[in-house]
Structure formats: structure tokens, C-alpha cells
Amino acid sequence: MSLIPTLTLTRPDDCHLHLRDGEQMRAVLPDTVRRFARAIVMPNLRPAVVTTEMALAYHDRILAALPPGTQFEPLMTLYLTDNTTSTEIILAKNSGAIHGVKYYPAGATTNSAAGVSDIARCYGTLATMEETGMPLLVHGEVTDPEVDVFDKEKIFLERVLVPVTQRFPRLRVVFEHITTSEAVDFVTSASNHIAATITVHHMLLNRNALFQGGIHPHHYCLPVLKRETHRRKLVAAATSGSPKFFLGTDSAPHSRSTKESACGCAGIYTAHAAIELYAEVFEQVGALDKLEAFASFHGADFYRLPRNRDSITLKKESWKAATELEFGGETLVPLRAGESLGWKLIG
Ligand SMILES: NC(=O)N[C@@H](CC(=O)O)C(=O)O
Ligand SMILES: [Zn+2]
Ligand SMILES: [Zn+2]
């Protein structure tokens, strides 16, 4: 009998993932496929994935890029714009391949220029989403330049999300990559069809990580890292066992040159060690027994998908993350580059 602890889980799903496209997608996809059965794939390509037809074409490009002999189901999303029609929502719903519609406030994050200028313009579309049960996936930050960058999520909640959920009380909503204690409280007390994803980087790092001994572009993402009190609240929510919180890495690859720049891109790459890093967070608070539900059950249940049937196994063994990874002719720097991790994927 081995004395080294192992952890076997139902194979998890990543409910918030950026796969990019082309050669870049081909470079990062194997990391996700090794760990996850399915992922909710974000539509913020250039050009944005605004129609069902574009989403289905992207779906097929992902399948064509899978490493031979592997199984993976991309769960597609549409990119909401001021001009998204109810007809498009119904087409998306009927396709069976599109599982959510992503709301980026215009200018809030990477490739959000084509996003929504004023959510009131989308009320007709939201009504159709409410009727058809199509989830609204939300990047919840205001773009008002007078709002402090660390308050953008909290103010979005007050100004936009609370009013929208009151106006459309049956609308299914995923508040993506939440970072604040206010967001945790809102989701906890909201109705059952309002849920949230939590990234591993927002649970591992507080905002000091941006400035430790100098500026760290590879710790820059949106929403930006928050103070320690918020980090703790996210860990408590993720490990609480509540079905409203589930795994969404928001793994967001950018090349080294676009991150290490005078105006660096937002996004942290975690797909190379995603479930291993979540295991580290859950272990730190003595909640490894809550990891499987958070990673493998709550997201599937929210999206009304069958739970996965196969499993993955992690072993308590130290290994070093690569210092950089190939990224379609360039390189990218993953989280923990060149540093140790305590859990290793073994099958
Ligand atoms: N999270 C990020 O910092 N970046 C994401 C976009 C997003 O999820 O907001 C990206 O596409 O790079
Ligand atoms: Zn986002
Ligand atoms: Zn994202």
C-alpha cells in the first residue's frame, strides 16, 4: 500500500475558459483536455463570436485541433452585443451546442470592444433568454472611468446586476470570475438560478502579488486581484459545498511579449496545472473533500448537463511548472512558472 496520498475525482469541467484560435489554440488545448471533460468556451475572439453559425464553426475548429485519441466537449457561447436579436438566441438554443451568452460591458476587458454599450439595449434579448432558459454569463465590471479599479465589480453589482436580475427574475445568470466579498454575498442570497465561477488565481493570490518586489505582469488579470479579506471570502465560498459556486479557471493565455510590455494584456494562464492548483487551495483549508462537487458536479448541474462518468487522479508529489510554454510561434508564461506545485496529475 502506498503511503503517498492520492486524490481521485470525477473528471471536472472548466466552466470559464479562453481557448483562442488557430496555432495558439492548438498550443493550449492539450493542457485543458488532459484534465477536463468539457469547458464553457469564451467567445471573445477577434472577430467576436456573435452568431450561432460562428459558434458552431469555432466548435468544429476546436474538435479538429484535439490531440488524436482524446475526448473533449467544447460548450460554446455567444458574444452579446447591442444588436443580438431574439431570433439569434432561439437559433443558439435550438443548436444544442450553445450553453450561454456572454455579456462583456464594452471596454471592460480583453476583446470587449464589440460588447454591450448599455444593457438596456438588450432587454428584449434578455427576455428571450429568460423564456428559453439560456444562461447569461457576466463579466461584472463597470467601465465608468471615475470608479476605482478595485471597486468596479462591487459597483457593477449595484448598478447593473441587481437591477437586471430584478427586471428578469427567472433569468439564469453566471456571475463570472467573482473577486469580492460583495459578489459572494449577492450570489449566496440570490435565487437558485444565479451562480458564480471562481478562478484559482483569485483564491491563491491577493493584490500584493502584483507588486511584490516590483511589478508582476503575469499576475495581472481582470477583474484585478483583490485584497486578502476578499481572497479569503472566495475560498470560503468555493469550499462551502454550496452548489452556487463552481470551477471556472478563466485561463487566459497571452504571449510573453504582450504581457511584458509597456501596456500589458490582462489574463493569467492556469490550464497547465488548473486542477492541481485548486487542490492546493482546498487542501490549505482542510476541504479536499469539497473539491469534487465544486469541480465536477455544481457546474454540470447548473448547466443541466450529465455529470461526467470517468475520473482523474492526483498524487501528492512535488513538481515544477515550466518556465514558459510554446504558444503558436511565441511563448507564454504560466502561473507559478519555474516554481513548485504540490499535487501532480497522474491519470
Ligand atoms: N480575465 C482576463 O484577464 N482576461 C480575459 C478576458 C476576461 O475573462 O475578462 C482574456 O480573454 O484575456
Ligand atoms: Zn472576464
Ligand atoms: Zn475570461
Coordinates of C-alpha atoms and ligand atoms in Angstrom, one line a residue:
M1 CA 0.0 0.0 0.0
S2 CA 1.3 3.4 -1.0
L3 CA 1.7 6.0 1.8
I4 CA 1.6 8.9 -0.7
P5 CA -1.8 10.4 -0.6
T6 CA -3.8 10.4 -3.9
L7 CA -7.0 12.1 -4.8
T8 CA -9.4 10.6 -7.3
L9 CA -12.2 12.8 -8.6
T10 CA -15.0 12.5 -11.2
R11 CA -13.4 14.3 -14.2
P12 CA -14.1 18.0 -13.8
D13 CA -15.4 20.6 -16.2
D14 CA -13.9 24.1 -16.6
C15 CA -16.9 26.5 -16.7
H16 CA -14.9 29.5 -17.9
L17 CA -12.1 29.1 -20.4
H18 CA -10.3 31.1 -23.2
L19 CA -9.0 28.8 -25.9
R20 CA -8.2 31.5 -28.5
D21 CA -7.9 30.1 -32.1
G22 CA -5.6 28.7 -34.7
E23 CA -2.0 27.9 -33.7
Q24 CA -2.4 29.4 -30.2
M25 CA -5.4 27.2 -29.6
R26 CA -3.5 24.2 -30.8
A27 CA -0.8 25.0 -28.2
V28 CA -3.0 25.4 -25.2
L29 CA -5.9 22.9 -25.8
P30 CA -4.0 19.8 -24.7
D31 CA -3.5 21.2 -21.1
T32 CA -7.3 21.5 -20.7
V33 CA -8.1 18.3 -22.4
R34 CA -5.8 16.3 -20.1
R35 CA -7.8 17.5 -17.1
F36 CA -11.3 18.5 -18.1
A37 CA -14.1 16.7 -19.9
R38 CA -15.8 19.9 -21.0
A39 CA -15.3 23.6 -20.9
I40 CA -17.5 26.6 -21.4
V41 CA -15.5 28.3 -24.1
M42 CA -15.5 32.1 -24.1
P43 CA -16.4 33.9 -27.3
N44 CA -14.0 36.9 -27.1
L45 CA -12.1 36.1 -30.3
R46 CA -11.4 38.7 -32.9
P47 CA -13.8 39.0 -34.6
A48 CA -16.1 38.1 -31.7
V49 CA -18.3 35.0 -31.9
V50 CA -21.6 36.8 -32.3
T51 CA -23.7 34.3 -34.3
T52 CA -24.7 30.7 -33.9
E53 CA -23.0 30.0 -37.2
M54 CA -19.7 31.4 -35.9
A55 CA -20.0 29.5 -32.7
L56 CA -20.6 26.2 -34.5
A57 CA -17.7 26.8 -36.8
Y58 CA -15.5 27.6 -33.8
H59 CA -16.8 24.4 -32.1
D60 CA -15.6 22.4 -35.2
R61 CA -12.2 24.1 -35.2
I62 CA -11.7 23.1 -31.6
L63 CA -12.7 19.5 -32.3
A64 CA -10.3 19.4 -35.3
A65 CA -7.5 20.7 -33.0
L66 CA -7.9 18.0 -30.4
P67 CA -4.9 15.7 -29.9
P68 CA -5.5 12.4 -31.6
G69 CA -7.4 9.9 -29.4
T70 CA -8.6 12.4 -26.9
Q71 CA -12.2 13.2 -25.9
F72 CA -13.4 16.7 -25.0
E73 CA -16.6 18.6 -25.4
P74 CA -16.4 22.3 -26.0
L75 CA -19.6 24.0 -24.7
M76 CA -20.0 27.1 -26.8
T77 CA -21.1 30.6 -26.0
L78 CA -22.3 33.6 -28.0
Y79 CA -20.9 37.1 -27.5
L80 CA -23.7 39.5 -26.6
T81 CA -23.8 42.9 -28.5
D82 CA -26.2 45.8 -28.7
N83 CA -27.6 44.1 -31.8
T84 CA -28.0 40.5 -30.7
T85 CA -31.6 39.5 -31.7
S86 CA -34.1 37.2 -30.0
T87 CA -34.0 35.2 -33.2
E88 CA -30.3 34.6 -32.7
I89 CA -30.9 33.4 -29.1
I90 CA -33.6 30.9 -30.3
L91 CA -31.2 29.7 -33.1
A92 CA -28.5 29.3 -30.4
K93 CA -30.8 27.5 -28.1
N94 CA -32.0 25.1 -30.8
S95 CA -28.4 24.3 -31.9
G96 CA -27.9 22.3 -28.7
A97 CA -24.2 23.3 -28.8
I98 CA -24.5 26.8 -27.3
H99 CA -24.8 26.9 -23.5
G100 CA -24.6 30.6 -22.6
V101 CA -24.5 34.2 -23.9
K102 CA -21.6 36.3 -22.7
Y103 CA -22.1 39.8 -21.6
Y104 CA -19.0 42.0 -21.7
P105 CA -19.6 45.6 -20.9
A106 CA -17.9 47.4 -23.9
G107 CA -14.3 48.2 -22.9
A108 CA -14.3 46.2 -19.7
T109 CA -11.7 43.5 -20.7
T110 CA -9.7 41.8 -23.4
N111 CA -11.5 41.9 -26.8
S112 CA -14.6 43.5 -25.3
A113 CA -14.8 46.5 -27.7
A114 CA -17.7 44.9 -29.5
G115 CA -19.5 44.3 -26.2
V116 CA -22.7 45.9 -24.8
S117 CA -22.7 49.7 -24.6
D118 CA -25.9 49.8 -22.3
I119 CA -27.6 46.7 -21.1
A120 CA -31.0 48.4 -21.5
R121 CA -30.5 48.0 -25.3
C122 CA -30.5 44.2 -24.7
Y123 CA -33.7 43.9 -22.7
G124 CA -35.7 42.3 -25.5
T125 CA -32.9 39.7 -25.9
L126 CA -32.7 39.1 -22.2
A127 CA -36.4 38.5 -22.1
T128 CA -36.0 35.8 -24.7
M129 CA -33.1 34.3 -22.8
E130 CA -35.2 34.3 -19.7
E131 CA -38.0 32.5 -21.5
T132 CA -35.8 29.9 -23.2
G133 CA -33.6 29.3 -20.2
M134 CA -30.4 30.4 -21.9
P135 CA -27.9 31.5 -19.3
L136 CA -26.4 35.0 -19.2
L137 CA -22.7 34.8 -18.4
V138 CA -21.4 38.1 -17.0
H139 CA -18.1 39.9 -16.9
G140 CA -19.2 42.0 -14.0
E141 CA -17.2 45.3 -14.0
V142 CA -18.4 48.8 -14.8
T143 CA -16.3 50.8 -17.2
D144 CA -17.0 54.2 -15.7
P145 CA -13.6 55.9 -15.5
E146 CA -14.5 57.6 -12.2
V147 CA -14.9 54.2 -10.5
D148 CA -11.8 52.9 -8.8
V149 CA -10.4 49.8 -10.5
F150 CA -10.7 47.8 -7.3
D151 CA -14.4 48.8 -6.9
K152 CA -15.5 48.0 -10.5
E153 CA -17.1 44.7 -9.6
K154 CA -18.9 45.9 -6.5
I155 CA -20.3 48.9 -8.3
F156 CA -21.4 46.7 -11.3
L157 CA -23.3 44.6 -8.9
E158 CA -25.2 47.6 -7.5
R159 CA -25.7 49.5 -10.7
V160 CA -26.3 46.7 -13.2
L161 CA -26.6 43.1 -11.9
V162 CA -29.1 43.7 -9.1
P163 CA -31.4 45.8 -11.4
V164 CA -31.2 43.2 -14.3
T165 CA -31.9 40.3 -12.0
Q166 CA -34.9 42.2 -10.5
R167 CA -36.2 43.0 -14.0
F168 CA -35.7 39.4 -15.2
P169 CA -36.3 37.3 -12.1
R170 CA -36.2 34.0 -13.9
L171 CA -33.1 34.8 -16.0
R172 CA -30.3 32.2 -15.4
V173 CA -27.1 34.1 -14.6
V174 CA -23.5 33.1 -14.0
F175 CA -21.5 35.9 -12.4
E176 CA -18.1 35.0 -13.8
H177 CA -14.8 35.1 -12.1
I178 CA -16.1 36.8 -8.9
T179 CA -13.5 38.5 -6.8
T180 CA -15.2 40.3 -4.0
S181 CA -17.0 39.5 -0.7
E182 CA -20.0 41.6 -2.0
A183 CA -20.3 39.2 -5.0
V184 CA -20.2 36.2 -2.8
D185 CA -22.9 37.6 -0.6
F186 CA -25.1 38.5 -3.5
V187 CA -24.9 35.1 -5.1
T188 CA -25.4 33.3 -1.8
S189 CA -28.6 35.1 -1.1
A190 CA -29.9 35.2 -4.7
S191 CA -32.3 32.6 -6.1
N192 CA -31.0 29.2 -7.2
H193 CA -30.6 30.1 -10.9
I194 CA -27.9 32.7 -10.0
A195 CA -24.5 31.1 -9.7
A196 CA -20.8 32.1 -9.9
T197 CA -17.5 30.8 -11.1
I198 CA -14.3 31.2 -9.0
T199 CA -10.8 31.2 -10.5
V200 CA -7.9 29.5 -8.8
H201 CA -5.7 32.6 -9.1
H202 CA -8.2 34.8 -7.2
M203 CA -8.1 32.2 -4.4
L204 CA -4.3 31.8 -4.4
L205 CA -3.2 35.4 -4.7
N206 CA -4.2 38.8 -3.2
R207 CA -3.3 42.1 -4.8
N208 CA 0.1 42.3 -3.2
A209 CA 1.1 39.7 -5.8
L210 CA 1.0 42.4 -8.4
F211 CA 3.7 44.4 -6.7
Q212 CA 5.9 42.0 -4.7
G213 CA 9.4 43.5 -5.0
G214 CA 8.5 45.0 -8.4
I215 CA 5.6 44.9 -10.9
H216 CA 4.4 41.4 -12.0
P217 CA 2.6 41.5 -15.3
H218 CA 1.9 37.8 -15.2
H219 CA -0.3 38.3 -12.2
Y220 CA -2.3 40.9 -14.0
C221 CA -5.8 39.8 -14.9
L222 CA -9.3 41.2 -14.9
P223 CA -11.1 41.6 -12.6
V224 CA -7.8 42.6 -11.0
L225 CA -6.7 40.7 -7.8
K226 CA -8.2 42.0 -4.6
R227 CA -7.2 42.4 -1.0
E228 CA -6.7 39.5 1.4
T229 CA -10.2 39.7 3.0
H230 CA -11.8 39.1 -0.4
R231 CA -9.5 36.3 -1.2
R232 CA -10.5 34.5 2.0
K233 CA -14.1 35.0 1.3
L234 CA -13.8 33.4 -2.1
V235 CA -12.0 30.4 -0.6
A236 CA -14.8 30.1 1.9
A237 CA -17.5 30.2 -0.8
A238 CA -15.7 27.7 -3.0
T239 CA -15.2 25.2 -0.2
S240 CA -18.6 25.8 1.4
G241 CA -20.3 23.0 -0.6
S242 CA -22.9 25.4 -1.9
P243 CA -24.0 24.4 -5.5
K244 CA -24.0 28.1 -6.5
F245 CA -20.2 28.2 -6.8
F246 CA -18.2 26.2 -9.3
L247 CA -14.9 25.9 -11.1
G248 CA -14.1 28.3 -13.9
T249 CA -10.4 28.8 -14.4
D250 CA -10.6 31.9 -16.7
S251 CA -7.3 30.6 -18.0
A252 CA -6.5 33.4 -20.4
P253 CA -3.3 32.9 -22.5
H254 CA -1.4 35.9 -23.8
S255 CA 2.1 35.8 -25.3
R256 CA 5.0 36.8 -23.2
S257 CA 5.7 39.8 -25.4
T258 CA 2.1 41.2 -25.0
K259 CA 2.2 40.7 -21.2
E260 CA 5.8 42.0 -20.7
S261 CA 5.0 45.3 -22.4
A262 CA 4.5 49.0 -21.5
C263 CA 0.8 48.3 -21.8
G264 CA 0.5 44.6 -20.8
C265 CA -2.6 42.5 -21.6
A266 CA -4.9 41.2 -18.8
G267 CA -5.1 37.4 -18.3
I268 CA -3.4 34.6 -16.3
Y269 CA -2.7 31.2 -17.8
T270 CA -3.5 28.3 -15.4
A271 CA -4.7 25.5 -17.7
H272 CA -1.3 23.7 -17.4
A273 CA -2.0 23.0 -13.7
A274 CA -5.6 24.0 -13.1
I275 CA -7.0 21.2 -11.0
E276 CA -3.7 20.7 -9.2
L277 CA -3.8 24.4 -8.1
Y278 CA -7.4 24.1 -7.0
A279 CA -6.4 21.0 -4.9
E280 CA -3.7 23.1 -3.3
V281 CA -6.3 25.8 -2.2
F282 CA -8.8 23.2 -0.9
E283 CA -6.1 21.3 1.0
Q284 CA -4.8 24.5 2.6
V285 CA -8.2 25.0 4.4
G286 CA -8.7 21.3 5.0
A287 CA -11.5 21.0 2.5
L288 CA -10.2 18.5 -0.1
D289 CA -13.5 16.5 0.4
K290 CA -15.4 19.5 -1.1
L291 CA -13.2 19.7 -4.3
E292 CA -15.1 17.1 -6.3
A293 CA -18.5 18.8 -6.0
F294 CA -17.1 22.2 -6.8
A295 CA -15.0 21.0 -9.8
S296 CA -17.2 18.2 -11.2
F297 CA -20.8 18.5 -10.1
H298 CA -22.0 22.0 -9.4
G299 CA -21.2 23.4 -12.9
A300 CA -22.7 20.4 -14.7
D301 CA -25.8 20.6 -12.6
F302 CA -26.2 24.3 -13.2
Y303 CA -25.8 23.9 -17.0
R304 CA -28.2 20.9 -16.9
L305 CA -25.7 18.5 -18.3
P306 CA -25.0 15.0 -17.1
R307 CA -22.2 14.6 -14.6
N308 CA -19.0 13.1 -16.1
R309 CA -18.5 9.4 -15.6
D310 CA -14.8 8.9 -15.8
S311 CA -12.3 10.2 -13.3
I312 CA -8.8 11.8 -12.8
T313 CA -6.3 11.1 -10.1
L314 CA -3.8 13.4 -8.5
K315 CA -0.9 12.5 -6.3
K316 CA 0.7 14.4 -3.5
E317 CA 4.1 14.9 -5.2
S318 CA 6.1 18.0 -5.8
W319 CA 6.9 19.0 -9.5
K320 CA 8.0 22.2 -11.2
A321 CA 5.9 24.1 -13.6
A322 CA 7.6 25.0 -16.9
T323 CA 9.2 28.5 -17.0
E324 CA 7.5 29.1 -20.4
L325 CA 5.3 27.2 -22.8
E326 CA 5.0 27.2 -26.6
F327 CA 2.2 29.5 -27.8
G328 CA 1.8 29.3 -31.6
G329 CA 5.2 30.6 -32.6
E330 CA 5.6 32.6 -29.4
T331 CA 5.8 31.7 -25.8
L332 CA 3.6 32.2 -22.8
V333 CA 4.4 32.3 -19.1
P334 CA 2.1 30.2 -17.0
L335 CA 1.2 30.8 -13.3
R336 CA 3.9 29.5 -11.0
A337 CA 6.4 29.4 -13.9
G338 CA 9.5 27.5 -12.8
E339 CA 8.1 27.1 -9.3
S340 CA 6.9 24.0 -7.3
L341 CA 3.4 22.6 -7.1
G342 CA 2.3 20.1 -4.5
W343 CA -0.2 18.0 -6.4
K344 CA 0.5 16.1 -9.6
L345 CA -1.9 14.7 -12.2
I346 CA -1.1 11.0 -12.7
G347 CA -4.1 9.8 -14.6
Ligands
LIG1 N1 -9.5 37.6 -17.4 C1 -8.7 38.3 -18.1 O1 -7.9 39.0 -17.6 N2 -8.7 38.2 -19.5 C2 -9.6 37.5 -20.4 C3 -10.9 38.2 -20.5 C4 -11.8 38.1 -19.3 O2 -12.2 37.0 -18.9 O3 -12.3 39.1 -18.8 C5 -8.9 37.3 -21.7 O4 -9.6 37.0 -22.7 O5 -7.7 37.5 -21.8
ZN2 ZN -14.0 38.4 -17.9
ZN3 ZN -12.4 35.1 -19.0

